[in-house]
């Protein structure tokens, strides 16, 4: 198997995992508790916790049970939270490392207008819009290193 075949195979597996999470699980939102969550097969939950302060949502942490890591579940929670913020005109402060990585991976003009911190992720070049219909163009958030100052 040559190098390009291995890369293509790996990319296809990542896309399949992400699509699996997207089509099998439903993300729920509990505003009173400040969480986005989804119920997993073994009755456990994956949770994105946030704190609301007026029109700012401070994204605190994403917790995915270990046996479900690498299946696109954290990405699905992050995507849902970003979509919710844009549609409902909220601003977001990204305390969660994964949310920061995901933001840097999918950074686009609509999202840039909604992110208010932390300061170290606001610096950098302006984004260029990606075609949202082409899933393989989206980089993996784990490819981004976050350095706080």
PDB file of C-alpha atoms in Angstrom:
ATOM      1  CA  UNK A   1       0.000   0.000   0.000  1.00  0.00           C
ATOM      2  CA  UNK A   2       1.561   3.301  -1.035  1.00  0.00           C
ATOM      3  CA  UNK A   3       1.658   6.494   1.020  1.00  0.00           C
ATOM      4  CA  UNK A   4      -1.287   8.180  -0.759  1.00  0.00           C
ATOM      5  CA  UNK A   5      -3.499   5.107  -0.354  1.00  0.00           C
ATOM      6  CA  UNK A   6      -2.793   5.086   3.399  1.00  0.00           C
ATOM      7  CA  UNK A   7      -3.671   8.787   3.691  1.00  0.00           C
ATOM      8  CA  UNK A   8      -6.872   8.320   1.662  1.00  0.00           C
ATOM      9  CA  UNK A   9      -7.866   5.347   3.796  1.00  0.00           C
ATOM     10  CA  UNK A  10      -7.232   7.270   7.032  1.00  0.00           C
ATOM     11  CA  UNK A  11      -9.214  10.298   5.795  1.00  0.00           C
ATOM     12  CA  UNK A  12     -12.113   8.071   4.746  1.00  0.00           C
ATOM     13  CA  UNK A  13     -12.162   6.441   8.205  1.00  0.00           C
ATOM     14  CA  UNK A  14     -12.243   9.881   9.882  1.00  0.00           C
ATOM     15  CA  UNK A  15     -15.125  11.004   7.676  1.00  0.00           C
ATOM     16  CA  UNK A  16     -17.051   7.801   8.373  1.00  0.00           C
ATOM     17  CA  UNK A  17     -16.555   8.184  12.143  1.00  0.00           C
ATOM     18  CA  UNK A  18     -17.738  11.784  12.060  1.00  0.00           C
ATOM     19  CA  UNK A  19     -20.759  10.940   9.943  1.00  0.00           C
ATOM     20  CA  UNK A  20     -21.592   8.046  12.275  1.00  0.00           C
ATOM     21  CA  UNK A  21     -21.754  10.354  15.305  1.00  0.00           C
ATOM     22  CA  UNK A  22     -23.765  12.917  13.360  1.00  0.00           C
ATOM     23  CA  UNK A  23     -26.427  10.459  12.206  1.00  0.00           C
ATOM     24  CA  UNK A  24     -26.661   8.163  15.213  1.00  0.00           C
ATOM     25  CA  UNK A  25     -26.715  10.621  18.115  1.00  0.00           C
ATOM     26  CA  UNK A  26     -28.991  13.566  18.818  1.00  0.00           C
ATOM     27  CA  UNK A  27     -27.589  16.523  20.729  1.00  0.00           C
ATOM     28  CA  UNK A  28     -29.891  17.846  23.447  1.00  0.00           C
ATOM     29  CA  UNK A  29     -29.703  21.242  25.140  1.00  0.00           C
ATOM     30  CA  UNK A  30     -30.589  21.993  28.762  1.00  0.00           C
ATOM     31  CA  UNK A  31     -30.399  25.766  29.214  1.00  0.00           C
ATOM     32  CA  UNK A  32     -31.182  25.617  32.940  1.00  0.00           C
ATOM     33  CA  UNK A  33     -28.174  23.379  33.589  1.00  0.00           C
ATOM     34  CA  UNK A  34     -25.987  25.055  30.950  1.00  0.00           C
ATOM     35  CA  UNK A  35     -25.179  21.909  28.980  1.00  0.00           C
ATOM     36  CA  UNK A  36     -25.350  20.396  25.544  1.00  0.00           C
ATOM     37  CA  UNK A  37     -25.346  16.612  25.823  1.00  0.00           C
ATOM     38  CA  UNK A  38     -26.012  13.377  24.021  1.00  0.00           C
ATOM     39  CA  UNK A  39     -26.952   9.996  25.378  1.00  0.00           C
ATOM     40  CA  UNK A  40     -24.590   7.202  24.403  1.00  0.00           C
ATOM     41  CA  UNK A  41     -25.264   3.513  23.809  1.00  0.00           C
ATOM     42  CA  UNK A  42     -24.304   2.427  27.329  1.00  0.00           C
ATOM     43  CA  UNK A  43     -26.597   5.059  28.947  1.00  0.00           C
ATOM     44  CA  UNK A  44     -23.646   7.339  29.693  1.00  0.00           C
ATOM     45  CA  UNK A  45     -23.556  10.925  28.430  1.00  0.00           C
ATOM     46  CA  UNK A  46     -21.144  13.156  26.543  1.00  0.00           C
ATOM     47  CA  UNK A  47     -21.478  16.720  27.804  1.00  0.00           C
ATOM     48  CA  UNK A  48     -20.428  20.232  26.809  1.00  0.00           C
ATOM     49  CA  UNK A  49     -20.773  22.499  29.864  1.00  0.00           C
ATOM     50  CA  UNK A  50     -21.119  26.270  29.605  1.00  0.00           C
ATOM     51  CA  UNK A  51     -21.941  29.258  31.802  1.00  0.00           C
ATOM     52  CA  UNK A  52     -24.290  31.905  30.427  1.00  0.00           C
ATOM     53  CA  UNK A  53     -23.689  35.540  31.364  1.00  0.00           C
ATOM     54  CA  UNK A  54     -26.173  37.686  29.475  1.00  0.00           C
ATOM     55  CA  UNK A  55     -25.430  37.232  25.779  1.00  0.00           C
ATOM     56  CA  UNK A  56     -22.032  35.560  26.403  1.00  0.00           C
ATOM     57  CA  UNK A  57     -21.686  31.797  26.702  1.00  0.00           C
ATOM     58  CA  UNK A  58     -18.458  30.725  28.400  1.00  0.00           C
ATOM     59  CA  UNK A  59     -17.737  27.258  27.001  1.00  0.00           C
ATOM     60  CA  UNK A  60     -16.135  25.492  29.965  1.00  0.00           C
ATOM     61  CA  UNK A  61     -15.457  21.860  29.076  1.00  0.00           C
ATOM     62  CA  UNK A  62     -16.360  18.900  26.902  1.00  0.00           C
ATOM     63  CA  UNK A  63     -16.439  15.472  28.534  1.00  0.00           C
ATOM     64  CA  UNK A  64     -16.703  12.357  26.394  1.00  0.00           C
ATOM     65  CA  UNK A  65     -16.393   8.916  28.036  1.00  0.00           C
ATOM     66  CA  UNK A  66     -13.079   7.328  27.119  1.00  0.00           C
ATOM     67  CA  UNK A  67     -14.538   4.430  25.147  1.00  0.00           C
ATOM     68  CA  UNK A  68     -16.260   6.943  22.814  1.00  0.00           C
ATOM     69  CA  UNK A  69     -13.245   9.136  22.067  1.00  0.00           C
ATOM     70  CA  UNK A  70     -12.179   9.450  18.446  1.00  0.00           C
ATOM     71  CA  UNK A  71     -15.722   8.979  17.110  1.00  0.00           C
ATOM     72  CA  UNK A  72     -16.536  12.620  16.362  1.00  0.00           C
ATOM     73  CA  UNK A  73     -18.692  13.142  19.439  1.00  0.00           C
ATOM     74  CA  UNK A  74     -16.769  16.135  20.826  1.00  0.00           C
ATOM     75  CA  UNK A  75     -16.817  17.664  17.352  1.00  0.00           C
ATOM     76  CA  UNK A  76     -20.592  17.172  17.145  1.00  0.00           C
ATOM     77  CA  UNK A  77     -21.087  18.896  20.520  1.00  0.00           C
ATOM     78  CA  UNK A  78     -18.800  21.780  19.527  1.00  0.00           C
ATOM     79  CA  UNK A  79     -20.503  22.201  16.165  1.00  0.00           C
ATOM     80  CA  UNK A  80     -23.918  22.280  17.821  1.00  0.00           C
ATOM     81  CA  UNK A  81     -22.788  24.905  20.350  1.00  0.00           C
ATOM     82  CA  UNK A  82     -21.306  27.149  17.654  1.00  0.00           C
ATOM     83  CA  UNK A  83     -24.442  26.834  15.536  1.00  0.00           C
ATOM     84  CA  UNK A  84     -26.633  27.631  18.539  1.00  0.00           C
ATOM     85  CA  UNK A  85     -24.576  30.749  19.322  1.00  0.00           C
ATOM     86  CA  UNK A  86     -24.721  32.051  15.748  1.00  0.00           C
ATOM     87  CA  UNK A  87     -28.435  31.393  15.265  1.00  0.00           C
ATOM     88  CA  UNK A  88     -29.396  32.898  18.629  1.00  0.00           C
ATOM     89  CA  UNK A  89     -26.990  35.876  18.500  1.00  0.00           C
ATOM     90  CA  UNK A  90     -24.839  34.828  21.447  1.00  0.00           C
ATOM     91  CA  UNK A  91     -21.157  35.588  21.876  1.00  0.00           C
ATOM     92  CA  UNK A  92     -18.788  32.884  23.038  1.00  0.00           C
ATOM     93  CA  UNK A  93     -15.787  32.836  25.324  1.00  0.00           C
ATOM     94  CA  UNK A  94     -13.879  29.596  24.746  1.00  0.00           C
ATOM     95  CA  UNK A  95     -12.378  28.412  28.032  1.00  0.00           C
ATOM     96  CA  UNK A  96     -12.398  24.790  26.831  1.00  0.00           C
ATOM     97  CA  UNK A  97      -9.206  23.724  25.007  1.00  0.00           C
ATOM     98  CA  UNK A  98     -11.107  21.530  22.565  1.00  0.00           C
ATOM     99  CA  UNK A  99     -13.497  24.370  21.711  1.00  0.00           C
ATOM    100  CA  UNK A 100     -10.481  26.596  21.033  1.00  0.00           C
ATOM    101  CA  UNK A 101      -8.987  23.951  18.743  1.00  0.00           C
ATOM    102  CA  UNK A 102     -12.279  23.446  16.956  1.00  0.00           C
ATOM    103  CA  UNK A 103     -12.676  27.199  16.481  1.00  0.00           C
ATOM    104  CA  UNK A 104      -9.205  27.464  14.944  1.00  0.00           C
ATOM    105  CA  UNK A 105      -9.982  24.493  12.698  1.00  0.00           C
ATOM    106  CA  UNK A 106     -13.211  25.902  11.282  1.00  0.00           C
ATOM    107  CA  UNK A 107     -12.644  29.626  11.749  1.00  0.00           C
ATOM    108  CA  UNK A 108     -14.868  31.609   9.383  1.00  0.00           C
ATOM    109  CA  UNK A 109     -16.177  35.198   9.252  1.00  0.00           C
ATOM    110  CA  UNK A 110     -19.583  34.338  10.774  1.00  0.00           C
ATOM    111  CA  UNK A 111     -17.952  32.615  13.705  1.00  0.00           C
ATOM    112  CA  UNK A 112     -15.222  35.233  14.202  1.00  0.00           C
ATOM    113  CA  UNK A 113     -17.923  37.824  14.917  1.00  0.00           C
ATOM    114  CA  UNK A 114     -19.242  35.670  17.780  1.00  0.00           C
ATOM    115  CA  UNK A 115     -15.971  34.814  19.595  1.00  0.00           C
ATOM    116  CA  UNK A 116     -14.883  37.238  22.347  1.00  0.00           C
ATOM    117  CA  UNK A 117     -12.018  35.353  23.968  1.00  0.00           C
ATOM    118  CA  UNK A 118      -9.678  34.254  25.271  1.00  0.00           C
ATOM    119  CA  UNK A 119      -7.334  36.868  23.792  1.00  0.00           C
ATOM    120  CA  UNK A 120      -4.676  34.430  22.543  1.00  0.00           C
ATOM    121  CA  UNK A 121      -7.069  32.833  20.020  1.00  0.00           C
ATOM    122  CA  UNK A 122      -8.346  36.166  18.727  1.00  0.00           C
ATOM    123  CA  UNK A 123      -4.945  37.078  17.298  1.00  0.00           C
ATOM    124  CA  UNK A 124      -3.882  35.843  13.914  1.00  0.00           C
ATOM    125  CA  UNK A 125      -4.872  36.198  10.287  1.00  0.00           C
ATOM    126  CA  UNK A 126      -8.448  36.694   9.165  1.00  0.00           C
ATOM    127  CA  UNK A 127     -10.246  33.577   8.078  1.00  0.00           C
ATOM    128  CA  UNK A 128     -11.255  32.450   4.649  1.00  0.00           C
ATOM    129  CA  UNK A 129     -14.666  30.811   4.322  1.00  0.00           C
ATOM    130  CA  UNK A 130     -14.684  27.058   3.677  1.00  0.00           C
ATOM    131  CA  UNK A 131     -17.322  25.277   1.671  1.00  0.00           C
ATOM    132  CA  UNK A 132     -19.536  23.827   4.442  1.00  0.00           C
ATOM    133  CA  UNK A 133     -20.883  21.165   2.077  1.00  0.00           C
ATOM    134  CA  UNK A 134     -17.448  19.582   1.682  1.00  0.00           C
ATOM    135  CA  UNK A 135     -16.738  17.803   4.958  1.00  0.00           C
ATOM    136  CA  UNK A 136     -13.239  16.652   4.050  1.00  0.00           C
ATOM    137  CA  UNK A 137     -12.068  20.277   3.870  1.00  0.00           C
ATOM    138  CA  UNK A 138     -12.591  20.682   7.605  1.00  0.00           C
ATOM    139  CA  UNK A 139      -9.331  20.106   9.482  1.00  0.00           C
ATOM    140  CA  UNK A 140      -9.216  18.035  12.630  1.00  0.00           C
ATOM    141  CA  UNK A 141      -9.231  20.249  15.750  1.00  0.00           C
ATOM    142  CA  UNK A 142      -6.593  18.010  17.329  1.00  0.00           C
ATOM    143  CA  UNK A 143      -4.107  19.273  14.707  1.00  0.00           C
ATOM    144  CA  UNK A 144      -4.018  22.689  16.401  1.00  0.00           C
ATOM    145  CA  UNK A 145      -1.776  23.515  19.338  1.00  0.00           C
ATOM    146  CA  UNK A 146      -3.051  26.134  21.766  1.00  0.00           C
ATOM    147  CA  UNK A 147      -0.567  28.318  23.603  1.00  0.00           C
ATOM    148  CA  UNK A 148      -1.983  30.620  26.245  1.00  0.00           C
ATOM    149  CA  UNK A 149      -0.025  33.619  27.456  1.00  0.00           C
TER     150      UNK A 149
END
